[in-house]
Short mmCIF file of C-alpha atoms in Angstrom, two decimals:
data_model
loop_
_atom_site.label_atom_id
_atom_site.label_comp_id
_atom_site.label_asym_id
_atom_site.label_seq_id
_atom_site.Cartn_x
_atom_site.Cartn_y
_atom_site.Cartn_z
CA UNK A 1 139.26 95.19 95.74
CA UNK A 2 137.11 96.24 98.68
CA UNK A 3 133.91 97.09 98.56
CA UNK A 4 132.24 100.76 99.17
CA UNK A 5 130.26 101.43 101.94
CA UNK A 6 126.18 100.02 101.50
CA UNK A 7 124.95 103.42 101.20
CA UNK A 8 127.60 104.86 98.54
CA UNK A 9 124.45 105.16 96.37
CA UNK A 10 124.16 107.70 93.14
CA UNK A 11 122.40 105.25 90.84
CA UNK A 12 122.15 105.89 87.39
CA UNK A 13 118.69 106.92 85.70
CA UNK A 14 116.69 104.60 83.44
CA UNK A 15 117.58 106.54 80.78
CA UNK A 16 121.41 106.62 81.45
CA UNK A 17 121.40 103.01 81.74
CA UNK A 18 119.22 102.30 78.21
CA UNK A 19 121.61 104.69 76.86
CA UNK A 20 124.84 102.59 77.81
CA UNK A 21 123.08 99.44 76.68
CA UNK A 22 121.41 101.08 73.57
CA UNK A 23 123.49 98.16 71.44
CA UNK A 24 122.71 95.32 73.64
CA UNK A 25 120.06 92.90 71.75
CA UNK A 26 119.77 90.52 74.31
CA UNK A 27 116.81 90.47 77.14
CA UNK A 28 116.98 92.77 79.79
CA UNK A 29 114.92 95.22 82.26
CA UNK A 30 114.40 97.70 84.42
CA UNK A 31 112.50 96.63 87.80
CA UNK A 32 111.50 97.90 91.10
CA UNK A 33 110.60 101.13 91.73
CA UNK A 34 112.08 102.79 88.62
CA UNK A 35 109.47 100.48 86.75
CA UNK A 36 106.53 101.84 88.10
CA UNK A 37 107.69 105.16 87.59
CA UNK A 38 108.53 104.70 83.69
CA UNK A 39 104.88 102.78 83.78
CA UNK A 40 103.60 106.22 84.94
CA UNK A 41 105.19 108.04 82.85
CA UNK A 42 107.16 110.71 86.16
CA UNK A 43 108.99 110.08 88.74
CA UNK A 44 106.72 109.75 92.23
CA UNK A 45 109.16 109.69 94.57
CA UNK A 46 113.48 109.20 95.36
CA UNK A 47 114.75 106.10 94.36
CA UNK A 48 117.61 104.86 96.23
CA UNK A 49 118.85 102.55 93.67
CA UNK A 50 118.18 101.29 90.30
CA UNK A 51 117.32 97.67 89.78
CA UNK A 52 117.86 96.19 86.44
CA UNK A 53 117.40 92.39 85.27
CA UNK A 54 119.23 90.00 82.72
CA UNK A 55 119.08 86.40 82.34
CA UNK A 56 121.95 84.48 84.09
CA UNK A 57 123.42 83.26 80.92
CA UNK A 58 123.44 87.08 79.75
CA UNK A 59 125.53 88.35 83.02
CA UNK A 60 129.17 88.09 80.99
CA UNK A 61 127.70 90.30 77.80
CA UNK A 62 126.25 92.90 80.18
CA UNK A 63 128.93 93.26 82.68
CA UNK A 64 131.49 93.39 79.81
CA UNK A 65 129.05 96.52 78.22
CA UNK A 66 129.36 97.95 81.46
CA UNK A 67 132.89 97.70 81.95
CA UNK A 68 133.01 101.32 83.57
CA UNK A 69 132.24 99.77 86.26
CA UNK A 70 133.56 97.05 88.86
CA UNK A 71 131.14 94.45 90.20
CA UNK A 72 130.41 92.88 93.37
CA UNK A 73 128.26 90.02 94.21
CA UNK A 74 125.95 90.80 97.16
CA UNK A 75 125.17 87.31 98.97
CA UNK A 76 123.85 86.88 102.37
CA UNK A 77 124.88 90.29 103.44
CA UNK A 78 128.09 89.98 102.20
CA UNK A 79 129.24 92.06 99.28
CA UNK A 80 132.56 90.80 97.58
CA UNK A 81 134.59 92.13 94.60
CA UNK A 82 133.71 89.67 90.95
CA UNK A 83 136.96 89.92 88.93
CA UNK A 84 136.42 90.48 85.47
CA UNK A 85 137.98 87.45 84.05
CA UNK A 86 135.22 85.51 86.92
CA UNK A 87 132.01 83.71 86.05
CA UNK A 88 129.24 84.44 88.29
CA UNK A 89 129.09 81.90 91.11
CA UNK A 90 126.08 79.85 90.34
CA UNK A 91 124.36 80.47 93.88
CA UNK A 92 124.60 84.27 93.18
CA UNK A 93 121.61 86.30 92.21
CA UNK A 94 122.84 89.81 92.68
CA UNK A 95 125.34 92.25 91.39
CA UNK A 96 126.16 95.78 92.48
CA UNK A 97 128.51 97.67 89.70
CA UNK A 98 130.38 99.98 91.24
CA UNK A 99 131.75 103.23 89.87
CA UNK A 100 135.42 103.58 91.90
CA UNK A 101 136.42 106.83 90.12
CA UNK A 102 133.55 108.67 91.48
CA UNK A 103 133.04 106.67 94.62
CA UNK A 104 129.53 105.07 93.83
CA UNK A 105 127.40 102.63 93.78
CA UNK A 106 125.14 103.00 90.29
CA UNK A 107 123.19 99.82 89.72
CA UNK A 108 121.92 96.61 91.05
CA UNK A 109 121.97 93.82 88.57
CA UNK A 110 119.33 91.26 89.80
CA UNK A 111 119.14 87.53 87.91
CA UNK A 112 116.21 86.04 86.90
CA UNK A 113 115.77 82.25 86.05
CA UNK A 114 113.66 82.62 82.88
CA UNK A 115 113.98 81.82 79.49
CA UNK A 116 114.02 84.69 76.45
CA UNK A 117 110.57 84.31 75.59
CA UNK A 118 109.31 83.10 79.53
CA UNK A 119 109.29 85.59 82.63
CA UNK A 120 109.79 83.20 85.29
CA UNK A 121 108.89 84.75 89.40
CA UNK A 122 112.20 84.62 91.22
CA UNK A 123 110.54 83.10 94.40
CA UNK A 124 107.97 80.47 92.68
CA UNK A 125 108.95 78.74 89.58
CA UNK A 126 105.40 77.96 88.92
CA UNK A 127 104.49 81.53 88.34
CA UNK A 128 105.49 82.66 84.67
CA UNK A 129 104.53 84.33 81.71
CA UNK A 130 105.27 84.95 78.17
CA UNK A 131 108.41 87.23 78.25
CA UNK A 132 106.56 89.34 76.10
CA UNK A 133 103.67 90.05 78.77
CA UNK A 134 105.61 90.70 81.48
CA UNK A 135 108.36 93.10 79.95
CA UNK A 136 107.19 96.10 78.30
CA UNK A 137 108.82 98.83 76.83
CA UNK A 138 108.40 102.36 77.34
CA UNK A 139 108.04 105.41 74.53
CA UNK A 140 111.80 106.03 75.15
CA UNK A 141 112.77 102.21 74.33
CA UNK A 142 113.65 101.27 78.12
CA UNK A 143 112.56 97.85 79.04
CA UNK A 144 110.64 97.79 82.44
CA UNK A 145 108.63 95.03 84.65
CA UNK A 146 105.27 95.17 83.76
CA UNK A 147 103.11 96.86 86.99
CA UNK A 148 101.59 93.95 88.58
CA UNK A 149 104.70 91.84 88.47
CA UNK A 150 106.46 94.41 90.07
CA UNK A 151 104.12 94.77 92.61
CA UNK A 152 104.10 90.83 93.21
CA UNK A 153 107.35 90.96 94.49
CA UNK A 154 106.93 94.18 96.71
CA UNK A 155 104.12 92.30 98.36
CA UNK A 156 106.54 90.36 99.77
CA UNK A 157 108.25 93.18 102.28
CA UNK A 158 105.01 95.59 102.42
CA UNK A 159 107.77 98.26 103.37
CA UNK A 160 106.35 101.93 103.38
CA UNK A 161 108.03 103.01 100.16
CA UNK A 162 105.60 99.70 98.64
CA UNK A 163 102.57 100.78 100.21
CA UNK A 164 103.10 104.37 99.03
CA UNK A 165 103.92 102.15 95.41
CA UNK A 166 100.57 100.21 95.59
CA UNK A 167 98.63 103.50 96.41
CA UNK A 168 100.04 105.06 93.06
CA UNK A 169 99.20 101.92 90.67
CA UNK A 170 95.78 100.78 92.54
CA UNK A 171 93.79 103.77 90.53
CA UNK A 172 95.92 103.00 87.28
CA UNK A 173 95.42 99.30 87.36
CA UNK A 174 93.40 97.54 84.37
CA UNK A 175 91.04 95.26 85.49
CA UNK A 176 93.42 92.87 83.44
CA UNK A 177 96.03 93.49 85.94
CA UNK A 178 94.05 93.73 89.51
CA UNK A 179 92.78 90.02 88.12
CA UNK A 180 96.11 88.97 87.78
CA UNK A 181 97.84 90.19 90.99
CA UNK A 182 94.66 88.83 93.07
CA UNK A 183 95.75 85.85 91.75
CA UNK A 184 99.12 85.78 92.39
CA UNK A 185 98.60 87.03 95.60
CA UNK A 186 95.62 84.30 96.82
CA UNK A 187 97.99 82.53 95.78
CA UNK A 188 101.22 83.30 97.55
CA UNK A 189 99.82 85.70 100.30
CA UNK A 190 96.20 84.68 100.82
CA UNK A 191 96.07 87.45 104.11
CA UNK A 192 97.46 89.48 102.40
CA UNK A 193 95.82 93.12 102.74
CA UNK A 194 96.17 94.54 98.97
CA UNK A 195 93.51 91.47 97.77
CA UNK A 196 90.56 93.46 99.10
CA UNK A 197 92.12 96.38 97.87
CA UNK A 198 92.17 95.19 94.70
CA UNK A 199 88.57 93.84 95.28
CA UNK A 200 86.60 97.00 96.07
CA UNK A 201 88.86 99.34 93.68
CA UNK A 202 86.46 97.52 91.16
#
């Protein structure tokens, strides 16, 4: 099965997805951008896409709750069609589920390396938390990446849609959470400009 073209984006909403895995008991969560924006409480600007998150031994259970939909590992800029009936390759971190009848792309499963009760930081092992503490879950029971985590990883990239991101959360931030993500990032990005930010934003 070929893939659709990269942009062949309508993603699903937080809410349709928690709806369609309403009966699903094991870990899971929404990240990115969406995540800030159920932290907030409204939507602050388009999303492109909707990232979600299981654990790798979880990837079977989800995609077979899913089964609308037709997935497609996304490797190294290459996107290739997962039969059914295939395990996930173990270098693999990435799905895209694909909705064929209606010629669209409508989430982006991401894999995390974590335990059910430990959040582990995709690109450091050595950062982690208690599950618990990084995933929280909003008033309309959808899982999401607690604020700071998410912004960990956007710290990365610094793209415009991130800065606009950090701009949001900075006057929202507990002091709780500016501690932790000037940690994290004196850490990871010492230079990086969002620790004196964080600093004078008290």
């Amino acid at each position: 099965m070929n893939p659709l073209d990269e942009d062949a984006w309508d993603a699903w909403s937080p809410h349709e997805l928690g709806q369609r895995l309403r009966d699903v008991i094991l870990p899971w969560y929404v990240a990115g951008g969406w995540a800030l924006d159920i932290w907030h409480d409204e939507q602050t600007r388009e999303h492109e896409d909707l990232e979600f998150v299981v654990l790798r031994n979880d990837v079977n259970p989800f995609r077979a709750t899913l089964h609308d939909l037709d997935f497609f590992t996304v490797k190294d800029g290459a996107i290739e069609y997962l039969p059914p009936s295939a395990d996930l390759p173990s270098d693999v971190w990435q799905l895209w589920g694909a909705d064929m009848r209606h010629g669209c792309w409508r989430v982006d499963l991401m894999i995390e390396q974590g335990t059910p009760d430990l959040w582990v930081y995709k690109h450091d092992q050595t950062i982690s938390m208690a599950r618990p503490d990084a995933v929280r879950v909003s008033k309309a029971d959808i899982p999401y990446l607690a604020p700071a985590n998410v912004m960990l990883f956007k710290a990365r990239h610094c793209r415009i849609k991130d800065q606009i991101d950090f701009k949001v959360c900075l006057p929202k931030f507990s002091s709780k959470e500016k501690e932790q993500l000037i940690l994290w990032l004196d850490e990871l990005h010492p230079e990086h400009e969002w620790i004196t930010n964080l600093q004078i934003s008290g």
